[in-house]
XYZ file of C-alpha atoms in Angstrom:
317
model
C 0.000 0.000 0.000
C 1.276 3.453 -0.959
C 0.528 6.330 1.393
C 0.261 9.718 -0.293
C 1.399 12.322 2.233
C 1.154 16.091 2.486
C 4.059 17.037 4.737
C 3.231 19.213 7.743
C 5.963 21.783 8.153
C 7.063 23.127 11.538
C 8.408 26.652 11.728
C 10.924 27.993 14.246
C 12.702 24.692 14.856
C 15.027 25.042 17.861
C 18.762 24.657 17.341
C 19.941 21.117 18.190
C 21.812 20.374 21.411
C 23.436 17.131 20.195
C 27.220 16.866 20.475
C 29.165 16.268 17.273
C 32.555 14.661 16.577
C 34.366 14.895 13.234
C 36.818 12.037 12.586
C 39.373 11.462 9.850
C 39.914 7.918 8.590
C 42.708 6.450 6.461
C 42.236 3.109 4.709
C 43.490 1.206 1.689
C 41.394 -0.531 -0.963
C 42.023 -4.114 -2.050
C 44.045 -2.636 -4.919
C 46.355 -0.856 -2.486
C 45.091 2.713 -3.050
C 45.049 4.767 0.180
C 41.988 6.879 0.910
C 41.365 9.512 3.541
C 37.803 10.634 4.272
C 35.658 11.770 7.186
C 32.765 10.746 9.380
C 30.679 12.911 11.688
C 28.981 11.411 14.740
C 26.118 13.328 16.369
C 24.998 12.174 19.810
C 21.937 13.530 21.624
C 22.472 14.762 25.165
C 21.546 11.962 27.575
C 21.799 11.353 31.330
C 25.242 9.922 32.250
C 23.840 6.456 32.978
C 21.841 6.346 29.737
C 23.063 4.748 26.514
C 21.675 3.582 23.185
C 22.537 0.620 21.019
C 20.803 2.149 17.975
C 22.600 4.199 15.324
C 21.310 5.898 12.199
C 23.934 5.865 9.405
C 23.420 8.760 6.978
C 25.016 8.434 3.554
C 25.797 11.499 1.500
C 23.850 12.932 -1.445
C 25.705 14.085 -4.550
C 28.693 16.361 -3.826
C 27.939 16.412 -0.094
C 30.303 15.663 2.779
C 30.478 15.518 6.546
C 32.918 18.427 6.795
C 30.204 20.837 5.660
C 28.652 22.758 8.535
C 25.234 22.416 6.867
C 25.490 18.628 6.930
C 26.825 18.548 10.501
C 23.912 20.601 11.775
C 21.469 18.382 9.882
C 22.972 15.289 11.540
C 22.751 16.924 14.980
C 19.109 17.810 14.367
C 18.249 14.221 13.346
C 19.985 12.967 16.506
C 17.921 15.341 18.662
C 14.646 14.442 16.950
C 15.142 10.666 17.105
C 17.121 10.216 20.322
C 19.580 8.034 18.399
C 23.245 8.426 17.638
C 23.654 9.499 14.016
C 26.798 8.876 11.944
C 27.366 10.558 8.602
C 29.926 8.886 6.320
C 31.605 10.464 3.303
C 31.645 8.792 -0.083
C 35.350 8.019 -0.722
C 36.634 10.344 -3.415
C 34.161 13.176 -2.645
C 34.564 15.767 0.131
C 36.541 18.866 1.049
C 39.672 17.024 2.205
C 38.857 13.551 0.879
C 41.436 11.824 -1.299
C 40.929 11.931 -5.052
C 39.260 8.837 -6.460
C 41.838 6.702 -8.259
C 41.159 6.092 -11.986
C 40.943 2.309 -11.508
C 38.490 2.669 -8.616
C 36.406 5.116 -10.662
C 36.360 2.593 -13.513
C 35.293 -0.224 -11.153
C 32.511 1.920 -9.686
C 31.342 2.829 -13.170
C 31.086 -0.886 -13.948
C 28.847 -1.360 -10.913
C 31.474 -2.727 -8.503
C 30.755 -0.922 -5.228
C 32.566 -3.440 -3.025
C 35.838 -1.598 -2.355
C 34.227 1.765 -1.594
C 31.536 0.367 0.701
C 34.180 -1.746 2.471
C 35.988 1.485 3.383
C 32.749 3.001 4.675
C 32.031 -0.075 6.814
C 35.558 0.084 8.221
C 35.040 3.744 9.129
C 31.724 2.963 10.827
C 33.356 0.152 12.811
C 36.018 2.601 14.016
C 33.349 5.081 15.119
C 31.286 2.456 16.969
C 34.339 0.880 18.608
C 33.738 -1.992 21.015
C 29.960 -1.657 20.513
C 30.086 -2.262 16.743
C 28.959 -5.894 16.813
C 25.956 -5.173 19.089
C 24.705 -1.887 17.597
C 21.387 -1.987 15.735
C 21.676 -0.056 12.485
C 19.478 2.018 10.218
C 21.131 2.818 6.875
C 19.929 5.434 4.477
C 19.086 8.895 3.347
C 18.386 10.497 0.007
C 19.294 10.647 -3.678
C 22.816 9.236 -4.154
C 22.815 8.477 -0.417
C 19.941 6.024 -0.967
C 21.992 4.133 -3.557
C 25.000 4.062 -1.220
C 22.804 2.734 1.605
C 21.547 -0.076 -0.624
C 25.116 -0.877 -1.733
C 26.295 -0.956 1.892
C 23.488 -3.360 2.787
C 24.474 -5.639 -0.095
C 28.150 -5.561 0.914
C 27.765 -5.599 4.709
C 30.548 -7.407 6.614
C 29.618 -10.306 8.850
C 29.720 -8.253 12.058
C 27.020 -5.920 10.673
C 24.926 -8.121 8.364
C 22.584 -9.310 11.120
C 22.294 -5.876 12.733
C 20.671 -3.908 9.869
C 17.121 -3.241 11.046
C 15.999 -0.601 8.556
C 17.072 0.810 5.180
C 15.735 4.284 4.261
C 15.517 5.146 0.559
C 14.321 8.706 -0.102
C 14.123 9.885 -3.723
C 16.692 7.417 -5.127
C 17.787 8.386 -8.634
C 17.853 4.768 -9.854
C 15.320 2.730 -7.853
C 15.223 0.292 -10.796
C 17.331 -0.156 -13.947
C 17.670 3.187 -15.752
C 20.204 4.194 -18.402
C 22.751 6.787 -17.316
C 21.633 9.149 -20.083
C 18.124 9.282 -18.633
C 19.507 9.894 -15.148
C 21.604 12.799 -16.457
C 18.687 14.332 -18.366
C 16.380 14.130 -15.361
C 19.029 15.661 -13.138
C 19.730 18.487 -15.555
C 16.053 19.343 -15.887
C 14.898 19.036 -12.300
C 17.721 19.223 -9.729
C 17.066 22.914 -9.041
C 13.263 22.808 -8.911
C 12.091 24.990 -5.984
C 15.482 24.550 -4.325
C 15.782 28.159 -3.168
C 12.288 28.029 -1.692
C 13.269 25.025 0.412
C 16.517 26.635 1.565
C 14.690 29.816 2.559
C 12.451 27.920 4.988
C 15.404 26.623 7.011
C 15.756 28.237 10.457
C 18.138 31.168 10.834
C 20.647 29.106 12.826
C 21.159 26.696 9.923
C 24.470 27.281 8.063
C 24.350 28.172 4.351
C 23.704 25.326 1.948
C 25.798 24.598 -1.110
C 25.112 26.703 -4.170
C 25.434 25.716 -7.847
C 28.745 27.617 -7.834
C 30.213 25.726 -4.855
C 29.029 22.399 -6.296
C 30.701 23.274 -9.600
C 33.903 24.028 -7.685
C 33.719 20.654 -5.940
C 33.269 18.878 -9.266
C 36.276 20.700 -10.698
C 38.448 19.660 -7.721
C 37.347 16.016 -7.694
C 36.018 15.188 -11.161
C 36.434 11.410 -11.018
C 34.463 11.012 -7.792
C 31.663 13.257 -8.984
C 31.385 11.387 -12.286
C 31.896 7.832 -11.021
C 29.105 7.689 -8.432
C 26.269 8.828 -10.757
C 27.514 6.365 -13.403
C 27.628 3.651 -10.717
C 24.016 4.395 -9.729
C 22.930 3.611 -13.267
C 25.208 0.576 -13.525
C 23.653 -1.008 -10.413
C 20.158 0.052 -9.383
C 18.858 0.071 -5.815
C 16.753 -2.995 -6.662
C 19.864 -4.891 -7.796
C 21.747 -4.052 -4.605
C 18.828 -5.201 -2.465
C 18.483 -8.388 -4.481
C 22.061 -9.186 -3.457
C 21.255 -8.332 0.162
C 18.273 -10.692 0.009
C 20.480 -13.481 -1.331
C 22.640 -13.024 1.777
C 19.528 -13.226 3.974
C 19.849 -9.593 5.086
C 16.230 -8.800 5.974
C 15.647 -5.212 7.149
C 12.463 -3.195 7.025
C 12.549 -0.867 4.001
C 11.237 2.672 3.637
C 10.724 3.595 -0.032
C 9.863 7.290 -0.327
C 9.813 9.761 -3.194
C 8.853 13.355 -3.884
C 5.854 13.341 -6.220
C 6.854 16.361 -8.328
C 10.584 15.767 -8.293
C 11.130 14.397 -11.787
C 14.340 12.718 -10.624
C 12.784 9.754 -8.780
C 9.425 8.971 -10.452
C 6.617 7.462 -8.397
C 6.083 4.593 -10.847
C 9.685 3.412 -10.505
C 9.570 3.569 -6.711
C 6.283 1.621 -6.819
C 8.092 -1.053 -8.847
C 10.914 -1.164 -6.273
C 8.448 -1.466 -3.385
C 6.514 -4.206 -5.197
C 9.729 -6.147 -5.796
C 10.715 -5.882 -2.134
C 7.279 -7.000 -0.974
C 6.734 -9.796 -3.489
C 10.005 -10.752 -5.110
C 12.579 -10.462 -2.334
C 11.275 -12.767 0.342
C 8.229 -10.625 1.154
C 10.100 -7.936 3.057
C 8.312 -5.357 5.200
C 8.043 -2.090 3.268
C 6.819 1.379 4.209
C 5.864 3.218 1.006
C 5.246 6.978 0.963
C 4.856 9.603 -1.756
C 5.247 13.226 -0.674
C 2.663 15.262 -2.535
C 3.794 18.548 -4.067
C 7.464 18.044 -3.187
C 10.482 18.151 -5.504
C 14.004 16.762 -5.137
C 15.145 19.998 -3.456
C 13.070 19.113 -0.371
C 16.062 17.049 0.760
C 17.777 20.293 1.832
C 14.796 21.552 3.837
C 15.271 20.810 7.520
C 11.548 21.188 8.390
C 10.614 18.762 5.594
C 13.295 16.302 6.635
C 11.787 16.256 10.125
C 8.295 15.769 8.695
C 9.423 12.601 6.876
C 10.877 10.894 9.975
C 7.738 8.862 10.783
C 8.364 7.048 7.500
C 12.022 6.383 8.381
C 10.921 4.347 11.389
C 12.831 6.790 13.610
C 10.262 9.188 15.057
C 9.925 9.347 18.803
């Protein structure tokens, strides 16, 4: 069943009180290439004797990174709203101080081989979680490219994490099912800026500035291979294909499949197909399906709208 939702927007959201920690990680791929990238852990303020074994892992949309103040504040806000620890993880090869993506790794990503890059992200998460890694219940997800990365991480989860993935959140994925890269690029070119400024303007005054088309263009110029390889990889391996692999490994989370009805980048019909596959063709998984009426892809950068979607992430308190 698909629920069509009109998001209720809160104004005057209070600034978050969660505590954030930025970490730098250095790892090598199976091919010997060294990568440095960052994570950001946001932890809600709790009584000293209180703890949580639940963590939300937020994967980055296109050209985003955990060193951005905008992203850090968003992670803190999600931690406050949900009462969970929240860990944002960079996509290797994209980010302010992240290593350049090596040509061979870019080629492998473009051919749909996500294994090396997601292995680095899992290693970083294990470092952040420390001794609690093997007992922490995990929600993976977020939006756009981040939804594809979440699906790829589920498919490539190491043994210590495979049984701990409770929920996978897929909001406005660009390739919920098989789509040619040319179509992805055309959709993105036509619709990525729809109503974006309107969404940014509704953020509270304490929220740092978001990226602009100019700063994104600068990021692409600095790290061209990373910015090209991940969109090509999304088309090479759809979300449905990643989750088929996860199902073959008996990884059985609850899925949230959500899209913005007017976005143009993640059509409702394709997300319906993904949800149907998960419910009927992948071991009859539990699926929450929501379509956000009147919203475009730019809603991902609206903090009030992000909060309004949390009931469909399985994280609202």
